[in-house]
Coordinates of C-alpha atoms in Angstrom, one line a residue:
M28 CA -5.9 -336.9 55.1
T29 CA -6.9 -334.6 52.2
R30 CA -6.1 -331.0 52.9
L31 CA -8.8 -328.5 52.0
P32 CA -8.1 -325.7 49.6
E33 CA -7.1 -322.5 51.5
D34 CA -10.3 -320.6 50.5
E35 CA -12.6 -323.5 51.6
F36 CA -10.6 -323.9 54.9
E37 CA -11.0 -320.2 55.6
L38 CA -14.8 -320.4 54.8
E39 CA -15.1 -323.3 57.2
T40 CA -13.2 -321.5 59.9
L41 CA -15.4 -318.4 59.4
V42 CA -18.6 -320.5 59.6
R43 CA -17.3 -322.2 62.8
E44 CA -16.5 -318.9 64.4
R45 CA -19.8 -317.4 63.4
T46 CA -21.6 -320.4 64.8
A47 CA -19.8 -320.2 68.1
E48 CA -20.7 -316.5 68.3
I49 CA -24.3 -317.2 67.6
T50 CA -24.3 -320.0 70.1
E51 CA -22.7 -317.8 72.7
Y52 CA -25.2 -315.0 72.0
L53 CA -28.1 -317.4 72.4
A54 CA -26.7 -318.8 75.6
A55 CA -26.4 -315.2 76.9
I56 CA -30.0 -314.5 76.0
V57 CA -31.2 -317.7 77.8
D58 CA -29.1 -317.0 80.8
S59 CA -30.3 -313.4 81.2
S60 CA -34.0 -314.3 80.7
D61 CA -36.4 -313.5 83.7
D62 CA -38.2 -316.8 82.8
A63 CA -36.9 -320.1 83.9
I64 CA -35.5 -322.0 80.9
I65 CA -34.7 -325.6 81.7
S66 CA -33.9 -328.6 79.6
K67 CA -34.4 -332.2 80.6
C68 CA -33.9 -335.7 79.1
L69 CA -36.8 -338.0 78.3
H70 CA -36.3 -339.7 81.7
G71 CA -37.0 -336.4 83.5
T72 CA -33.5 -335.5 84.5
I73 CA -32.6 -331.8 84.4
T74 CA -29.7 -331.1 81.9
S75 CA -29.6 -327.3 81.9
W76 CA -30.7 -324.5 84.3
N77 CA -30.5 -320.7 83.7
K78 CA -30.4 -317.8 86.2
G79 CA -34.2 -317.3 85.7
A80 CA -34.7 -320.8 87.0
E81 CA -32.5 -320.0 90.0
R82 CA -34.6 -316.9 90.7
I83 CA -37.9 -318.5 90.4
Y84 CA -37.3 -321.9 92.0
G85 CA -34.5 -321.0 94.4
Y86 CA -32.1 -323.7 93.4
T87 CA -28.6 -323.0 91.9
A88 CA -27.6 -324.7 88.7
S89 CA -25.3 -327.0 90.6
E90 CA -28.1 -328.0 92.9
A91 CA -30.6 -328.7 90.0
I92 CA -28.7 -330.2 87.1
E93 CA -28.7 -334.0 87.0
K94 CA -31.6 -333.9 89.6
P95 CA -35.1 -335.2 88.6
I96 CA -37.5 -332.5 87.4
A97 CA -40.1 -334.1 89.8
M98 CA -38.5 -332.3 92.7
L99 CA -40.3 -329.1 91.4
I100 CA -43.7 -330.7 91.2
P101 CA -46.1 -331.1 94.1
A102 CA -47.1 -334.6 95.0
E103 CA -50.7 -334.3 93.8
R104 CA -49.5 -333.0 90.4
Q105 CA -46.9 -335.7 89.6
R106 CA -49.1 -337.2 87.0
E107 CA -48.8 -334.0 85.0
E108 CA -45.1 -334.7 84.2
S109 CA -45.9 -338.2 82.9
A110 CA -48.6 -336.8 80.6
I111 CA -46.2 -334.1 79.4
L112 CA -43.5 -336.6 78.6
E113 CA -46.0 -338.8 76.6
R114 CA -47.0 -335.8 74.5
L115 CA -43.4 -334.8 74.0
K116 CA -42.5 -338.3 72.7
R117 CA -45.3 -337.8 70.1
G118 CA -43.6 -334.6 69.1
E119 CA -46.3 -332.3 70.6
R120 CA -45.6 -328.9 72.1
I121 CA -47.4 -327.7 75.2
D122 CA -48.2 -324.0 75.2
H123 CA -49.0 -321.8 78.2
F124 CA -50.0 -324.6 80.5
E125 CA -50.9 -323.0 83.9
T126 CA -49.9 -325.1 86.9
V127 CA -48.3 -325.0 90.3
R128 CA -44.7 -325.8 91.2
L129 CA -42.5 -325.9 94.3
R130 CA -39.6 -323.7 95.3
K131 CA -36.6 -324.9 97.2
D132 CA -38.1 -323.5 100.5
G133 CA -41.3 -325.5 99.9
T134 CA -43.5 -322.5 99.0
R135 CA -45.7 -322.9 96.0
I136 CA -45.7 -320.6 92.9
E137 CA -48.1 -320.5 90.0
I138 CA -46.5 -320.7 86.7
S139 CA -47.3 -320.7 83.0
L140 CA -45.4 -323.5 81.3
T141 CA -44.3 -324.0 77.7
V142 CA -42.7 -327.3 76.8
S143 CA -41.1 -328.1 73.4
P144 CA -39.4 -331.3 72.2
V145 CA -35.7 -331.2 71.6
R146 CA -34.4 -333.1 68.6
N147 CA -31.0 -334.3 67.6
A148 CA -29.4 -334.2 64.1
K149 CA -31.3 -337.3 63.1
D150 CA -34.6 -335.5 64.0
E151 CA -35.0 -337.9 67.0
I152 CA -36.6 -336.5 70.2
I153 CA -34.0 -336.7 72.9
G154 CA -35.4 -334.3 75.5
A155 CA -37.5 -331.3 76.2
S156 CA -37.0 -327.5 76.7
K157 CA -39.2 -325.9 79.3
I158 CA -39.9 -322.2 79.7
A159 CA -41.7 -321.3 83.0
R160 CA -43.0 -317.9 83.8
D161 CA -44.0 -316.9 87.4
I162 CA -47.6 -315.8 87.2
T163 CA -48.3 -315.8 91.0
E164 CA -48.8 -312.0 91.1
R165 CA -51.0 -312.1 88.0
K166 CA -53.2 -314.8 89.5
R167 CA -53.4 -312.9 92.7
R168 CA -54.6 -309.8 90.9
E169 CA -57.1 -311.9 88.9
T170 CA -58.4 -313.4 92.1
Q171 CA -58.7 -309.9 93.6
L172 CA -60.6 -308.6 90.5
R173 CA -63.0 -311.6 90.7
I174 CA -63.7 -311.0 94.4
L175 CA -64.1 -307.3 93.7
A176 CA -66.5 -308.0 90.8
R177 CA -68.6 -310.3 92.9
E178 CA -68.6 -307.8 95.7
A179 CA -69.6 -305.0 93.4
E180 CA -72.5 -307.1 92.0
H181 CA -73.6 -308.0 95.5
R182 CA -73.4 -304.4 96.6
A183 CA -75.2 -303.1 93.5
R184 CA -78.1 -305.6 94.1
N185 CA -78.2 -304.6 97.8
M186 CA -78.2 -300.9 96.8
L187 CA -81.1 -301.4 94.5
S188 CA -83.0 -303.3 97.2
I189 CA -82.4 -300.5 99.6
V190 CA -83.6 -297.9 96.9
L191 CA -86.7 -300.0 96.4
A192 CA -87.4 -300.2 100.1
T193 CA -86.8 -296.4 100.4
V194 CA -89.3 -295.6 97.6
Q195 CA -91.9 -298.0 99.1
L196 CA -91.5 -296.4 102.6
S197 CA -91.5 -292.8 101.3
R198 CA -94.7 -290.9 101.9
A199 CA -95.7 -287.3 101.6
D200 CA -98.7 -285.0 101.4
T201 CA -97.9 -283.8 97.9
A202 CA -96.1 -285.2 94.8
H203 CA -93.4 -282.5 95.2
E204 CA -92.7 -283.4 98.7
L205 CA -92.6 -287.1 97.8
K206 CA -90.2 -286.4 95.0
R207 CA -87.9 -284.4 97.3
A208 CA -88.0 -287.1 100.0
I209 CA -87.0 -289.8 97.5
E210 CA -84.3 -287.7 95.9
G211 CA -82.7 -286.9 99.3
R212 CA -82.6 -290.6 100.3
I213 CA -81.2 -291.7 97.0
Q214 CA -78.6 -288.9 97.1
A215 CA -77.5 -290.2 100.6
L216 CA -77.0 -293.6 99.0
A217 CA -75.1 -292.1 96.1
N218 CA -72.8 -290.3 98.5
V219 CA -71.9 -293.4 100.3
A220 CA -71.4 -295.3 97.0
E221 CA -68.8 -292.7 96.1
L222 CA -66.9 -293.5 99.3
F223 CA -67.1 -297.2 98.4
A224 CA -65.5 -296.6 95.1
E225 CA -62.6 -294.8 96.8
T226 CA -61.9 -297.8 99.0
R227 CA -62.7 -300.4 96.3
W228 CA -65.9 -301.4 98.2
K229 CA -64.1 -302.1 101.5
G230 CA -66.4 -299.6 103.3
A231 CA -66.9 -296.0 104.2
D232 CA -65.4 -293.8 106.9
L233 CA -68.0 -292.9 109.5
H234 CA -66.6 -289.4 110.1
T235 CA -67.0 -288.7 106.4
L236 CA -70.6 -290.0 106.3
V237 CA -71.5 -287.7 109.2
T238 CA -69.7 -284.7 107.7
Q239 CA -71.2 -285.1 104.3
E240 CA -74.7 -285.2 105.6
L241 CA -74.3 -282.2 108.0
S242 CA -72.1 -280.0 105.9
P243 CA -74.9 -278.2 103.9
F244 CA -76.4 -277.0 107.3
C245 CA -73.2 -276.3 109.2
Q246 CA -70.8 -274.7 106.7
Q247 CA -72.0 -271.2 107.4
R248 CA -72.3 -271.7 111.2
L249 CA -69.5 -274.0 112.2
T250 CA -70.5 -274.0 115.9
Q251 CA -73.9 -275.5 115.0
C252 CA -72.5 -278.9 114.5
H253 CA -70.1 -280.9 116.7
I254 CA -68.7 -284.1 115.3
E255 CA -66.5 -286.4 117.5
G256 CA -65.4 -290.0 117.3
P257 CA -62.4 -292.3 116.4
S258 CA -61.5 -293.2 112.9
L259 CA -63.8 -296.0 111.9
V260 CA -64.5 -297.7 108.5
L261 CA -67.9 -299.2 108.3
Q262 CA -68.7 -302.3 106.3
P263 CA -70.7 -301.5 103.1
D264 CA -74.1 -302.8 104.4
T265 CA -73.6 -301.0 107.7
A266 CA -72.5 -297.8 106.0
Q267 CA -75.5 -297.7 103.7
A268 CA -77.9 -298.1 106.6
I269 CA -76.1 -295.5 108.7
A270 CA -76.0 -293.1 105.7
L271 CA -79.8 -293.3 105.3
T272 CA -80.3 -293.0 109.0
L273 CA -78.1 -289.9 109.2
H274 CA -80.0 -288.4 106.3
E275 CA -83.4 -289.0 108.1
L276 CA -82.1 -287.4 111.3
T277 CA -80.6 -284.5 109.4
T278 CA -83.7 -283.9 107.4
N279 CA -85.9 -284.0 110.5
A280 CA -83.6 -281.6 112.3
A281 CA -83.7 -279.2 109.4
K282 CA -87.5 -279.2 109.3
Y283 CA -88.5 -279.4 112.9
G284 CA -85.4 -279.6 115.1
A285 CA -82.2 -278.0 116.0
L286 CA -81.0 -277.2 112.5
S287 CA -84.2 -275.2 111.9
A288 CA -83.2 -272.6 114.5
P289 CA -80.3 -270.1 114.3
D290 CA -79.0 -271.2 117.8
G291 CA -79.7 -274.9 117.5
R292 CA -76.9 -277.4 118.0
V293 CA -76.4 -280.9 116.7
H294 CA -73.8 -283.1 118.5
V295 CA -72.8 -286.4 116.9
E296 CA -70.4 -288.7 118.6
W297 CA -69.5 -292.4 118.4
S298 CA -67.4 -294.9 120.2
L299 CA -66.5 -298.6 119.8
S300 CA -67.6 -301.0 122.5
E301 CA -65.7 -304.0 123.8
N302 CA -68.0 -306.4 122.0
N303 CA -67.1 -304.8 118.6
Q304 CA -70.2 -302.6 118.4
V305 CA -70.3 -299.0 117.3
V306 CA -72.5 -296.8 119.4
I307 CA -73.6 -293.5 117.7
R308 CA -75.3 -290.8 119.6
W309 CA -77.1 -287.9 117.9
V310 CA -78.1 -285.1 120.3
E311 CA -80.0 -281.9 119.4
T312 CA -80.1 -278.9 121.7
D313 CA -81.2 -275.2 121.7
G314 CA -83.8 -275.8 119.0
P315 CA -87.5 -275.4 119.0
H316 CA -89.5 -277.1 121.8
V317 CA -89.9 -280.8 121.0
E318 CA -92.8 -283.0 121.8
P319 CA -93.0 -286.7 121.1
P320 CA -94.8 -287.4 117.8
S321 CA -98.3 -288.7 118.0
R322 CA -97.6 -291.3 115.4
E323 CA -94.5 -293.0 114.0
G324 CA -93.5 -291.2 110.7
F325 CA -92.2 -293.0 107.6
G326 CA -88.7 -291.6 108.3
T327 CA -88.7 -293.4 111.7
Q328 CA -90.0 -296.5 110.1
L329 CA -87.3 -296.4 107.5
M330 CA -84.6 -295.9 110.2
K331 CA -85.9 -298.9 112.2
A332 CA -86.1 -301.0 109.1
M333 CA -82.5 -300.2 108.2
I334 CA -80.9 -300.5 111.7
G335 CA -83.2 -303.1 113.3
G336 CA -84.2 -305.1 110.3
Q337 CA -81.2 -305.0 108.0
L338 CA -78.4 -304.8 110.5
Q339 CA -80.1 -306.5 113.4
G340 CA -79.0 -303.5 115.5
R341 CA -80.8 -301.2 117.9
I342 CA -82.1 -297.6 117.5
A343 CA -83.7 -295.6 120.3
F344 CA -85.4 -292.2 120.3
D345 CA -85.7 -289.8 123.2
W346 CA -87.9 -286.9 122.3
R347 CA -86.8 -284.5 125.0
S348 CA -88.2 -281.0 125.2
E349 CA -84.8 -279.5 124.5
G350 CA -84.2 -281.6 121.4
L351 CA -84.2 -285.2 120.0
A352 CA -81.6 -287.6 121.3
C353 CA -81.0 -290.8 119.3
E354 CA -78.7 -293.7 120.0
I355 CA -77.8 -296.3 117.4
V356 CA -76.0 -299.5 118.2
V357 CA -74.7 -301.7 115.3
R358 CA -71.9 -304.1 114.6
T359 CA -69.0 -302.7 112.7

C-alpha cells in the first residue's frame, strides 16, 4: 500500500475531521428542529426520525424506524403516499403539500409536507426526506376567520335591512323631526354594533344595552332608573331588535312618559324562563297621566315588526294611568 506524503495525509485527516464536524452539526440542527424531519426508503420504510417527529406524531425513534410510513396516513389518504413515491422516482420535489396525518393516539393533525428525493453518490434516487410542519392551529385560526367573515357579512346585510326598514317605518310631522327619529334609531343600531365588535360578533350583553339607552336620561338622577337582571348575552339578531325596541321605549318615555317628569321612574328587569326565553319588563311610574293612544304609532309598529316579525317573539303594551308597562318575550 502506497503511503501518502505527510502533508497530503494531514490534509485528508483535516478534511475528514471537518466533514465529521459538519455532519454532526447538521445532525444537531435536524434533531433540534420543531418540524418533523423523516427519511424513508423507496419502499416506504422509515429510516430516520428526529425529535420533532416524536413531538408531532407521538412515536419515539425506536417505535418508528423500520416501520412503514403508511402508519401515519389515514386510510382514506393512503393513495397520497403512492402518488408521492411516483413523483419522487421521477426526481420531483413536493413543496408545502397540506394534508392530514395520524398521531400515535389516533388523533388527526393537519400538516404542511415538503418531500425531497434523496440521491446516492451515483446520483441515483434511493429514498426521500420529509419535513412535516404541524399547521393544526393555523388551520383552526383560518377556519375561525372564515366563519367570522361570513358572520360579519351576514350581520352587515342584516343591519342594512334593519336600517332600511327603520327608515321606511319612520314618520314625523316635520323633516327635522323625521331626521331626529331616523338618527336616533340608527344610533341605537350603531351602539349595539360596537358591542358586537367587542365580542367578535358573538352577541351583546343585555345589561349594557339597557344601560346605554337609559344613561343619557338617568346619569343626573340615578334613582330615576332601576335596572335589574342576570348576566345575559343576546344573539346578534335578537340584540339588534331589542336595542331598537329599548330606543323606542326610551324615546317615548322621554317625550310623553316617566322620563319627561322630574319624579318619574323607569324600572327595567329581565329573567330567563325554563324554555330558554328571556322575558323583559319595562315599567314606568310617577310620570304624567297616561291614556291609551287612539292609534298605533310608527314606533309601536317598528317594535312589533322587530319583536313579532323578525324574532317571532311577543310584545305587549299596558297603557296604565300611572305609566306604560311593556313585556317582551323572545328566545335568547
